[in-house]
Amino acid sequence: MRPVMQPGDRIYVAGHRGLVGNALVRALKADGYTNIITRGSRELDLRDQGAVQDFFEQERPQYVFLAAAKVGGIHANSTRPAEFLYDNLMIAANVIQAAHEIGVTKLLNLGSTCIYPRDAAQPLREDALLTGPLEETNRAYAVAKIAAIELCDQYRAQYGDDFISAMPTNLYGPGDNFDLMGSHVLPALIRKLVDAREENAPTVSVWGSGTPLREFLHVDDLADACLFLMRHVSEPGPINVGTGQDLSIREVADKIKGVVGYSGELAFDASKPDGTPRKITDVSRIHALGWHHRISLEEGLSNTVAWYLAHRGRVRGEAVAVAG
Ligand SMILES: NC(=O)C1=CN([C@@H]2O[C@H](COP(=O)(O)OP(=O)(O)OC[C@H]3O[C@@H](n4cnc5c(N)ncnc54)[C@H](OP(=O)(O)O)[C@@H]3O)[C@@H](O)[C@H]2O)C=CC1
Ligand SMILES: C[C@H]1O[C@H](OP(=O)(O)OP(=O)(O)OC[C@H]2O[C@@H](n3cnc4c(=O)[nH]c(N)nc43)[C@H](O)[C@@H]2O)[C@@H](O)[C@@H](O)C1=O
């Protein structure tokens, strides 16, 4: 029987300052874990193999949540693919190798549903991986994510390492990145709609046609799923984490418009990419394991807008105000 995380165990959360990392630290503390190890990228650049090896030898974590990555929305991914490929390959390879070398008890690797083929049958099943071409706008990032899954699975096969991979759908929530050019759709629209309401702007730009469908999972549900998987799953292969419900960008923009209380018009900018037309996850595997999401999109949007309004001017990505 494999050991399960105990309250005093040394737990390293890589990427603790990010959307997911922040939520993981919140969830771990709420569950009574007191020995949580963190490092910001300025203290420990995970692309630097020597620095990562020294850190692991020094801190000797027993559990690792790999939530550090170069992450961005459709614009960042499609305009800086080399950075997304290189950074994410290096981060994953260095952390997974160092975890193996010191004998980490268990590691959970965060992937993304953009690993699946653009034209895969929907909802996306885990066995669709590598069955077709990837979505062009985030192919570089997706290849790095797929490589990380393969590393975890081959370290399990060759060395017996208990390294697992979770594939979250699109995430949102407190602590997100609100940079207008680098962020994902929900934080970008929240910021744009709040600004437009304050400035009484007649229209707000929504990128693309508004027709793509997306699934949105609140980051606190994801953190809950990560603790669940760390405690209960020791199998190779990606495990989807999502709500199993999707809606169009137009519909979600209308929802955010209502939550924010903006009365102007949405203007759809066809010069911006739509990206993949749909990517809803098949969540039957994680449901069968006993986990379900709890936060509805309505509740999640309401608490995220409230969080943003309470932290406005001090959230990640606002420092460089670039109109999107
Ligand atoms: N957001 C989303 O919609 C989704 C995210 N995911 C996955 O979840 C994980 C976390 O994403 P998310 O929290 O949104 O990302 P964020 O950008 O919010 O956070 C990423 C974190 O990674 C750290 N990081 C980046 N580069 C380095 C580096 N070279 N060395 C050390 N740390 C680094 C950053 O640290 P610092 O702040 O100190 O610079 C940052 O806090 C990723 O693996 C992502 O692929 C999956 C699906 C959807
Ligand atoms: C999360 C997952 O998936 C990500 O891909 P994505 O889902 O295509 O990312 P996105 O959230 O940036 O866009 C979703 C849709 O929304 C539309 N859209 C409208 N208006 C804005 C807008 O203002 N900003 C953004 N970013 N998109 C907008 C946008 O045009 C697109 O049609 C990967 O980057 C990758 O990070 C990954 O892991």
PDB file of N, CA and C and ligand atoms in Angstrom, residues 71-74 77 112 114 138 141 170 183-185 188-189 192 206-208 212 214 249 273-274 279, ligand 2:
ATOM      1  N   VAL A  71       2.829  29.979 -18.809  1.00  0.00           N
ATOM      2  CA  VAL A  71       1.411  29.823 -19.146  1.00  0.00           C
ATOM      3  C   VAL A  71       0.885  31.135 -19.721  1.00  0.00           C
ATOM      4  N   GLY A  72       0.030  31.031 -20.706  1.00  0.00           N
ATOM      5  CA  GLY A  72      -0.581  32.238 -21.253  1.00  0.00           C
ATOM      6  C   GLY A  72      -1.778  31.855 -22.105  1.00  0.00           C
ATOM      7  N   GLY A  73      -2.508  32.854 -22.542  1.00  0.00           N
ATOM      8  CA  GLY A  73      -3.687  32.581 -23.351  1.00  0.00           C
ATOM      9  C   GLY A  73      -3.323  32.396 -24.812  1.00  0.00           C
ATOM     10  N   ILE A  74      -4.337  32.476 -25.638  1.00  0.00           N
ATOM     11  CA  ILE A  74      -4.182  32.159 -27.068  1.00  0.00           C
ATOM     12  C   ILE A  74      -3.208  33.116 -27.761  1.00  0.00           C
ATOM     13  N   ASN A  77       0.478  32.315 -26.499  1.00  0.00           N
ATOM     14  CA  ASN A  77       0.914  31.019 -27.037  1.00  0.00           C
ATOM     15  C   ASN A  77       1.206  31.077 -28.523  1.00  0.00           C
ATOM     16  N   SER A 112      -2.584  19.966 -19.446  1.00  0.00           N
ATOM     17  CA  SER A 112      -3.679  20.816 -19.906  1.00  0.00           C
ATOM     18  C   SER A 112      -4.439  20.077 -20.999  1.00  0.00           C
ATOM     19  N   CYS A 114      -5.193  21.069 -23.717  1.00  0.00           N
ATOM     20  CA  CYS A 114      -4.772  21.422 -25.078  1.00  0.00           C
ATOM     21  C   CYS A 114      -3.809  20.365 -25.636  1.00  0.00           C
ATOM     22  N   ASN A 138      -1.638  26.634 -29.939  1.00  0.00           N
ATOM     23  CA  ASN A 138      -0.883  26.297 -28.730  1.00  0.00           C
ATOM     24  C   ASN A 138      -0.152  24.974 -28.855  1.00  0.00           C
ATOM     25  N   TYR A 141       3.284  24.655 -26.778  1.00  0.00           N
ATOM     26  CA  TYR A 141       2.989  24.440 -25.347  1.00  0.00           C
ATOM     27  C   TYR A 141       2.470  23.030 -25.118  1.00  0.00           C
ATOM     28  N   ASN A 170      -9.868  24.569 -19.017  1.00  0.00           N
ATOM     29  CA  ASN A 170      -9.574  25.982 -18.777  1.00  0.00           C
ATOM     30  C   ASN A 170      -9.933  26.360 -17.340  1.00  0.00           C
ATOM     31  N   SER A 183      -3.111  36.934 -20.858  1.00  0.00           N
ATOM     32  CA  SER A 183      -3.967  36.098 -19.996  1.00  0.00           C
ATOM     33  C   SER A 183      -4.932  35.249 -20.805  1.00  0.00           C
ATOM     34  N   HIS A 184      -5.723  34.463 -20.085  1.00  0.00           N
ATOM     35  CA  HIS A 184      -6.807  33.683 -20.670  1.00  0.00           C
ATOM     36  C   HIS A 184      -8.063  34.532 -20.753  1.00  0.00           C
ATOM     37  N   VAL A 185      -9.080  33.959 -21.394  1.00  0.00           N
ATOM     38  CA  VAL A 185     -10.261  34.749 -21.727  1.00  0.00           C
ATOM     39  C   VAL A 185     -11.010  35.283 -20.500  1.00  0.00           C
ATOM     40  N   ALA A 188      -9.298  38.229 -18.683  1.00  0.00           N
ATOM     41  CA  ALA A 188      -9.233  39.367 -19.620  1.00  0.00           C
ATOM     42  C   ALA A 188     -10.596  40.044 -19.732  1.00  0.00           C
ATOM     43  N   LEU A 189     -11.654  39.244 -19.868  1.00  0.00           N
ATOM     44  CA  LEU A 189     -12.993  39.839 -20.010  1.00  0.00           C
ATOM     45  C   LEU A 189     -13.450  40.489 -18.714  1.00  0.00           C
ATOM     46  N   LYS A 192     -11.631  43.822 -18.657  1.00  0.00           N
ATOM     47  CA  LYS A 192     -12.121  44.744 -19.695  1.00  0.00           C
ATOM     48  C   LYS A 192     -13.521  45.252 -19.373  1.00  0.00           C
ATOM     49  N   VAL A 206     -14.283  41.739 -27.673  1.00  0.00           N
ATOM     50  CA  VAL A 206     -14.154  40.316 -27.354  1.00  0.00           C
ATOM     51  C   VAL A 206     -13.440  39.687 -28.541  1.00  0.00           C
ATOM     52  N   TRP A 207     -12.348  38.966 -28.310  1.00  0.00           N
ATOM     53  CA  TRP A 207     -11.561  38.431 -29.418  1.00  0.00           C
ATOM     54  C   TRP A 207     -12.293  37.304 -30.136  1.00  0.00           C
ATOM     55  N   GLY A 208     -12.069  37.221 -31.454  1.00  0.00           N
ATOM     56  CA  GLY A 208     -12.621  36.112 -32.228  1.00  0.00           C
ATOM     57  C   GLY A 208     -14.090  36.305 -32.544  1.00  0.00           C
ATOM     58  N   PRO A 212     -16.472  29.840 -30.438  1.00  0.00           N
ATOM     59  CA  PRO A 212     -15.801  28.674 -29.836  1.00  0.00           C
ATOM     60  C   PRO A 212     -16.441  28.313 -28.498  1.00  0.00           C
ATOM     61  N   ARG A 214     -15.991  26.649 -24.713  1.00  0.00           N
ATOM     62  CA  ARG A 214     -14.987  26.371 -23.696  1.00  0.00           C
ATOM     63  C   ARG A 214     -15.647  25.890 -22.403  1.00  0.00           C
ATOM     64  N   ILE A 249     -18.011  31.420 -26.104  1.00  0.00           N
ATOM     65  CA  ILE A 249     -17.349  32.624 -25.607  1.00  0.00           C
ATOM     66  C   ILE A 249     -18.363  33.762 -25.528  1.00  0.00           C
ATOM     67  N   PRO A 273      -7.630  35.360 -33.196  1.00  0.00           N
ATOM     68  CA  PRO A 273      -7.892  33.930 -33.468  1.00  0.00           C
ATOM     69  C   PRO A 273      -8.965  33.338 -32.548  1.00  0.00           C
ATOM     70  N   ASP A 274      -9.708  32.384 -33.080  1.00  0.00           N
ATOM     71  CA  ASP A 274     -10.677  31.649 -32.267  1.00  0.00           C
ATOM     72  C   ASP A 274     -10.019  30.503 -31.502  1.00  0.00           C
ATOM     73  N   LYS A 279     -13.291  22.200 -26.731  1.00  0.00           N
ATOM     74  CA  LYS A 279     -12.464  21.228 -26.010  1.00  0.00           C
ATOM     75  C   LYS A 279     -13.073  20.967 -24.636  1.00  0.00           C
TER      76      LYS A 279
HETATM   77  C1  LIG B   2      -6.154  26.970 -20.949  1.00  0.00           C
HETATM   78  C2  LIG B   2      -5.653  26.185 -22.143  1.00  0.00           C
HETATM   79  O1  LIG B   2      -6.199  26.684 -23.343  1.00  0.00           O
HETATM   80  C3  LIG B   2      -5.612  27.859 -23.852  1.00  0.00           C
HETATM   81  O2  LIG B   2      -6.230  28.054 -25.116  1.00  0.00           O
HETATM   82  P1  LIG B   2      -7.605  28.845 -25.224  1.00  0.00           P
HETATM   83  O3  LIG B   2      -8.672  28.193 -24.426  1.00  0.00           O
HETATM   84  O4  LIG B   2      -7.870  29.046 -26.694  1.00  0.00           O
HETATM   85  O5  LIG B   2      -7.185  30.216 -24.546  1.00  0.00           O
HETATM   86  P2  LIG B   2      -7.893  31.603 -24.243  1.00  0.00           P
HETATM   87  O6  LIG B   2      -8.567  31.516 -22.929  1.00  0.00           O
HETATM   88  O7  LIG B   2      -6.849  32.646 -24.446  1.00  0.00           O
HETATM   89  O8  LIG B   2      -8.996  31.809 -25.432  1.00  0.00           O
HETATM   90  C4  LIG B   2     -10.212  31.128 -25.411  1.00  0.00           C
HETATM   91  C5  LIG B   2     -11.150  31.789 -26.412  1.00  0.00           C
HETATM   92  O9  LIG B   2     -11.556  33.071 -25.885  1.00  0.00           O
HETATM   93  C6  LIG B   2     -11.455  34.051 -26.909  1.00  0.00           C
HETATM   94  N1  LIG B   2     -11.291  35.386 -26.314  1.00  0.00           N
HETATM   95  C7  LIG B   2     -12.212  36.387 -26.428  1.00  0.00           C
HETATM   96  N2  LIG B   2     -11.765  37.517 -25.830  1.00  0.00           N
HETATM   97  C8  LIG B   2     -10.525  37.198 -25.308  1.00  0.00           C
HETATM   98  C9  LIG B   2      -9.583  37.991 -24.591  1.00  0.00           C
HETATM   99  O10 LIG B   2      -9.752  39.190 -24.313  1.00  0.00           O
HETATM  100  N3  LIG B   2      -8.440  37.319 -24.196  1.00  0.00           N
HETATM  101  C10 LIG B   2      -8.221  35.999 -24.485  1.00  0.00           C
HETATM  102  N4  LIG B   2      -7.081  35.405 -24.051  1.00  0.00           N
HETATM  103  N5  LIG B   2      -9.105  35.236 -25.211  1.00  0.00           N
HETATM  104  C11 LIG B   2     -10.243  35.851 -25.611  1.00  0.00           C
HETATM  105  C12 LIG B   2     -10.240  33.579 -27.709  1.00  0.00           C
HETATM  106  O11 LIG B   2     -10.220  34.223 -28.974  1.00  0.00           O
HETATM  107  C13 LIG B   2     -10.500  32.090 -27.779  1.00  0.00           C
HETATM  108  O12 LIG B   2     -11.430  31.813 -28.795  1.00  0.00           O
HETATM  109  C14 LIG B   2      -4.123  27.746 -24.114  1.00  0.00           C
HETATM  110  O13 LIG B   2      -3.662  29.043 -24.438  1.00  0.00           O
HETATM  111  C15 LIG B   2      -3.429  27.185 -22.909  1.00  0.00           C
HETATM  112  O14 LIG B   2      -3.100  28.218 -21.962  1.00  0.00           O
HETATM  113  C16 LIG B   2      -4.188  26.164 -22.146  1.00  0.00           C
HETATM  114  O15 LIG B   2      -3.587  25.448 -21.353  1.00  0.00           O
END
